[in-house]
Coordinates of C-alpha atoms in Angstrom, one line a residue:
Chain A
M842 CA 29.0 160.4 55.3
T843 CA 31.2 162.7 53.5
G844 CA 29.4 162.7 50.0
W845 CA 26.1 162.5 52.1
I846 CA 27.1 166.0 53.6
N847 CA 28.8 167.9 50.8
Y848 CA 25.8 167.5 48.7
N849 CA 23.7 168.7 51.3
L850 CA 25.5 171.7 51.5
D851 CA 25.8 171.9 47.9
Q852 CA 21.9 171.9 47.4
I853 CA 21.9 174.4 50.5
G854 CA 24.1 177.2 49.2
H855 CA 26.3 179.6 51.0
G856 CA 23.3 181.7 50.7
G857 CA 21.1 179.3 52.5
L858 CA 23.4 178.3 55.1
K859 CA 22.8 182.0 56.3
K860 CA 19.1 181.0 57.3
E861 CA 17.9 179.3 60.9
I862 CA 16.3 176.1 60.8
A863 CA 13.1 177.2 62.6
P864 CA 12.5 180.8 64.0
G865 CA 15.2 181.8 66.6
K866 CA 17.5 178.6 66.3
N867 CA 20.5 177.7 65.2
H868 CA 21.6 178.8 61.7
G869 CA 23.1 176.8 58.9
V870 CA 26.7 178.3 59.6
F871 CA 26.7 177.4 63.1
L872 CA 25.6 173.9 62.2
L873 CA 28.5 174.0 59.3
G874 CA 30.8 174.8 61.8
H875 CA 30.0 172.4 64.7
I876 CA 30.0 169.8 62.1
L877 CA 33.9 170.9 61.2
T878 CA 34.3 170.6 64.4
S879 CA 33.0 167.5 65.7
E880 CA 34.2 166.1 63.0
D881 CA 38.3 167.6 63.6
S882 CA 37.8 166.6 67.4
I883 CA 37.7 162.6 66.3
S884 CA 41.5 162.9 66.0
L885 CA 41.9 163.7 69.7
F886 CA 39.5 160.5 70.3
L887 CA 41.6 158.3 68.0
G888 CA 45.0 159.0 69.8
K889 CA 46.1 160.9 66.2
G890 CA 47.2 164.2 67.3
E891 CA 45.8 167.6 67.8
L892 CA 43.2 169.6 66.2
L893 CA 43.4 171.1 63.0
Y894 CA 41.3 174.3 64.1
P895 CA 41.3 174.4 67.7
E896 CA 39.6 177.9 68.1
Y897 CA 36.0 176.2 66.6
N898 CA 36.0 173.9 69.3
L899 CA 35.1 177.5 71.2
I900 CA 32.6 178.5 69.2
F901 CA 31.0 175.9 67.3
T902 CA 30.4 173.3 70.6
S903 CA 27.0 172.8 71.5
G904 CA 27.3 174.9 74.7
S905 CA 28.6 178.2 72.6
K906 CA 26.6 181.2 72.3
L907 CA 24.9 181.9 69.2
Q908 CA 26.1 185.0 67.0
P909 CA 24.3 186.3 64.1
A910 CA 25.8 184.1 60.8
D911 CA 27.4 187.4 59.5
K912 CA 29.8 186.9 62.7
Y913 CA 31.5 183.4 61.7
P914 CA 33.9 182.8 59.0
S915 CA 32.4 182.7 55.7
T916 CA 31.1 179.7 54.6
E917 CA 33.5 179.3 51.2
L918 CA 36.3 179.1 54.4
L919 CA 34.1 176.3 56.4
R920 CA 33.6 174.2 53.4
E921 CA 37.4 174.4 52.6
Q922 CA 38.1 173.8 55.9
L923 CA 35.3 170.4 56.1
N924 CA 37.1 169.1 53.6
K925 CA 40.6 169.5 54.9
V926 CA 39.2 167.5 58.0
F927 CA 37.4 164.6 56.0
Q928 CA 40.5 163.9 54.0
R929 CA 42.8 164.1 57.2
N930 CA 40.1 161.6 58.6
T931 CA 40.0 159.5 55.9
N932 CA 43.7 158.9 56.1
L933 CA 43.6 158.4 59.5
Y934 CA 41.0 155.9 58.7
S935 CA 43.1 154.5 56.1
E936 CA 45.3 153.6 58.6
M937 CA 43.7 151.7 61.3
S938 CA 43.5 148.1 61.6
D939 CA 40.6 145.8 62.7
S940 CA 42.1 145.4 66.4
E941 CA 42.8 149.4 67.0
L942 CA 38.8 149.9 66.1
N943 CA 38.3 147.6 69.2
E944 CA 40.8 149.9 71.6
P945 CA 39.8 152.2 74.6
H946 CA 39.5 155.3 73.1
S947 CA 41.9 157.8 73.8
L948 CA 39.9 160.4 76.0
L949 CA 38.8 157.4 77.9
K950 CA 38.5 158.4 81.8
G951 CA 37.1 155.3 84.2
K952 CA 35.6 152.6 83.0
M953 CA 34.8 151.7 79.3
E954 CA 31.5 149.9 80.1
D955 CA 30.5 153.4 81.8
D956 CA 31.2 155.3 78.6
F957 CA 29.3 156.9 75.5
F958 CA 32.0 155.7 73.4
K959 CA 34.0 153.3 74.5
T960 CA 36.2 152.0 71.7
K961 CA 37.6 153.8 68.6
E962 CA 35.1 152.3 66.7
G963 CA 32.5 153.9 69.4
V964 CA 33.9 157.3 68.9
I965 CA 34.2 156.6 64.5
T966 CA 29.9 155.6 64.7
K967 CA 29.0 157.6 67.0
F968 CA 30.3 160.9 65.5
L969 CA 29.0 159.5 62.0
A970 CA 25.7 159.3 63.2
H971 CA 25.8 162.8 64.8
Q972 CA 27.2 164.4 61.6
L973 CA 24.5 162.9 59.9
H974 CA 21.7 163.9 61.9
H975 CA 22.9 167.7 61.8
T976 CA 23.2 167.5 57.8
G977 CA 19.6 166.3 58.5
Q978 CA 18.8 169.7 60.3
L979 CA 20.7 171.4 57.6
S980 CA 18.5 169.6 55.5
I981 CA 15.7 171.9 56.1
L982 CA 17.3 174.9 55.2
H983 CA 17.0 174.1 50.9
I984 CA 13.1 173.2 51.8
I985 CA 12.2 176.7 53.4
K986 CA 12.2 180.2 52.0
Chain B
M411 CA 21.6 154.1 64.6
T412 CA 18.4 152.0 66.5
G413 CA 18.7 154.1 69.6
W414 CA 19.9 157.2 68.2
I415 CA 16.3 157.2 66.3
N416 CA 14.7 155.7 69.3
Y417 CA 16.5 158.4 71.6
N418 CA 15.3 161.5 69.3
L419 CA 11.4 160.0 68.6
D420 CA 11.1 159.4 72.6
Q421 CA 12.1 163.2 73.5
I422 CA 9.7 164.1 70.7
G423 CA 6.8 162.2 71.8
H424 CA 4.0 161.6 70.0
G425 CA 2.3 164.7 70.1
G426 CA 5.6 166.4 68.8
L427 CA 5.3 163.7 66.0
K428 CA 2.3 165.5 64.3
K429 CA 4.0 168.9 64.0
E430 CA 5.5 170.2 60.6
I431 CA 9.7 170.2 60.0
A432 CA 8.4 174.1 58.5
P433 CA 5.0 175.3 57.6
G434 CA 3.6 173.1 54.6
K435 CA 6.4 170.6 54.6
N436 CA 6.7 166.8 56.2
H437 CA 5.5 166.3 59.6
G438 CA 6.7 164.0 61.9
V439 CA 4.4 161.1 61.3
F440 CA 5.3 160.9 57.3
L441 CA 9.0 161.4 58.4
L442 CA 8.5 158.3 61.2
G443 CA 6.8 155.9 58.5
H444 CA 9.2 157.0 55.8
I445 CA 11.9 156.0 58.0
L446 CA 9.8 152.7 58.9
T447 CA 9.5 151.9 55.2
S448 CA 13.1 152.8 54.1
E449 CA 14.7 150.6 57.1
D450 CA 11.8 147.6 56.1
S451 CA 13.4 148.0 52.2
I452 CA 16.6 147.0 53.3
S453 CA 15.6 143.0 53.2
L454 CA 14.9 143.9 49.6
F455 CA 17.9 144.5 48.9
L456 CA 19.8 142.1 50.9
G457 CA 17.5 139.1 49.0
K458 CA 16.4 138.5 52.9
G459 CA 12.6 138.4 52.4
E460 CA 9.8 140.3 51.6
L461 CA 8.4 143.7 53.7
L462 CA 6.9 143.2 56.6
Y463 CA 4.9 146.5 56.3
P464 CA 4.6 146.4 52.2
E465 CA 1.2 149.0 52.6
Y466 CA 3.6 151.4 54.5
N467 CA 5.8 151.4 51.0
L468 CA 3.1 153.3 49.2
I469 CA 2.0 155.8 52.0
F470 CA 5.5 156.5 52.6
T471 CA 7.8 156.6 50.2
S472 CA 9.2 160.2 48.7
G473 CA 7.1 160.3 45.8
S474 CA 3.6 160.2 48.1
K475 CA 1.2 162.7 48.6
L476 CA 1.5 163.9 52.2
Q477 CA -2.1 163.6 54.0
P478 CA -2.4 165.3 57.2
A479 CA -0.9 163.3 60.1
D480 CA -3.9 162.4 61.4
K481 CA -5.2 160.3 58.5
Y482 CA -2.0 158.1 58.9
P483 CA -1.6 155.2 61.4
S484 CA -1.0 155.8 65.1
T485 CA 2.8 157.2 66.2
E486 CA 2.4 154.4 68.9
L487 CA 1.7 151.9 66.3
L488 CA 4.3 153.0 63.6
R489 CA 6.9 153.2 66.5
E490 CA 6.2 149.5 67.8
Q491 CA 6.5 148.3 63.9
L492 CA 9.7 150.3 63.1
N493 CA 11.5 147.9 66.4
K494 CA 10.3 145.1 64.8
V495 CA 12.0 146.1 61.6
F496 CA 14.7 147.1 63.7
Q497 CA 14.7 144.0 65.2
R498 CA 14.7 142.1 62.2
N499 CA 17.1 143.8 60.5
T500 CA 19.3 143.1 63.5
N501 CA 19.1 139.4 63.2
L502 CA 19.9 139.8 59.5
Y503 CA 23.0 141.8 59.5
S504 CA 24.1 138.8 62.4
E505 CA 24.0 136.5 59.7
M506 CA 25.8 138.1 57.5
S507 CA 29.6 137.5 56.3
D508 CA 32.0 140.0 55.3
S509 CA 32.0 138.0 51.8
E510 CA 28.9 138.4 51.3
L511 CA 28.3 142.3 52.0
N512 CA 30.6 142.8 49.5
E513 CA 28.5 140.7 46.8
P514 CA 25.8 142.9 44.3
H515 CA 22.6 143.9 45.9
S516 CA 20.0 141.7 45.1
L517 CA 18.0 144.3 43.3
L518 CA 20.6 145.5 41.1
K519 CA 19.8 145.8 37.5
G520 CA 22.5 146.8 34.8
K521 CA 26.3 147.5 36.4
M522 CA 27.6 147.2 39.6
E523 CA 29.7 150.2 38.8
D524 CA 26.3 152.4 37.9
D525 CA 24.6 151.4 40.4
F526 CA 23.8 153.8 43.6
F527 CA 24.1 150.9 46.6
K528 CA 26.3 148.5 44.6
T529 CA 27.1 146.4 47.3
K530 CA 25.1 144.4 50.2
E531 CA 27.0 147.1 52.4
G532 CA 26.4 150.1 50.1
V533 CA 23.0 149.4 51.0
I534 CA 23.2 148.8 54.8
T535 CA 25.5 152.1 54.9
K536 CA 23.6 154.5 52.5
F537 CA 20.6 153.7 53.9
L538 CA 22.0 154.0 58.0
A539 CA 22.8 157.7 56.5
H540 CA 19.5 158.1 55.2
Q541 CA 18.0 157.0 57.9
L542 CA 20.2 159.3 60.1
H543 CA 19.1 162.2 57.8
H544 CA 15.7 162.1 58.5
T545 CA 16.1 161.1 62.4
G546 CA 18.2 165.1 62.0
Q547 CA 15.0 166.8 60.3
L548 CA 12.7 165.2 63.0
S549 CA 14.7 166.4 65.8
I550 CA 13.3 170.0 64.5
L551 CA 10.1 168.7 66.2
H552 CA 11.7 169.0 69.5
I553 CA 13.1 172.5 69.2
I554 CA 10.2 174.5 67.4
K555 CA 6.8 175.6 69.8

């Protein structure tokens, strides 16, 4: 997944990330930040420590009000920070056993069967799908003018 | 992944699939067929039998010439067939052991280290990323007019 995302971001380039995926819709800077903060939040769900970039959790979540692309941190910085989050998560995963993956995740409230993620493995696989989904949206920026 | 894809296809609806993801670019019918034939081809890479829909391998691969949306089979039929492919693959995966996942895939030519997929597990995880990526592209159809 990390290779897939970085490949697409490379193809789009920093200039391309400033474009919108459709008129009046999210631009690439927001989507990059959204992938970053989603990936960052995995550590909370796994009970493995705090967010590396808590400030992004306010501005890049799905309920945040979209600002112009140049109001956000630079895409150079965001990509560097994304790679730090990828590296932290790769390290976390390498320390997890199969049995830990089957544990309820750490933000679970209420019954496991009613929860979207359920287990720690559910967190990892669903965020993987989510991140790749948004990467597909981002990829539009490479083909449009 | 199957749930994620079906959820998005439901959101877009059959009418929405006829739209293009960007002016002059792929429409949803092509992307749906592309996901279908990619998913179908997994059985070849795993050495688990022929394509269910070999005719789609000609018209929905990345090199195929794009035709107008109404020149393709109906999206109702494509979705039904996609679910048949998902079901076949789910059955295949349930019969595979961890050691089989580490075997070289069945279409490997040349050295494993030079191959994009390498192992059977590599086939499954990379197609998963590919399918979710195109689902993200499809999701644009739900937000554009």
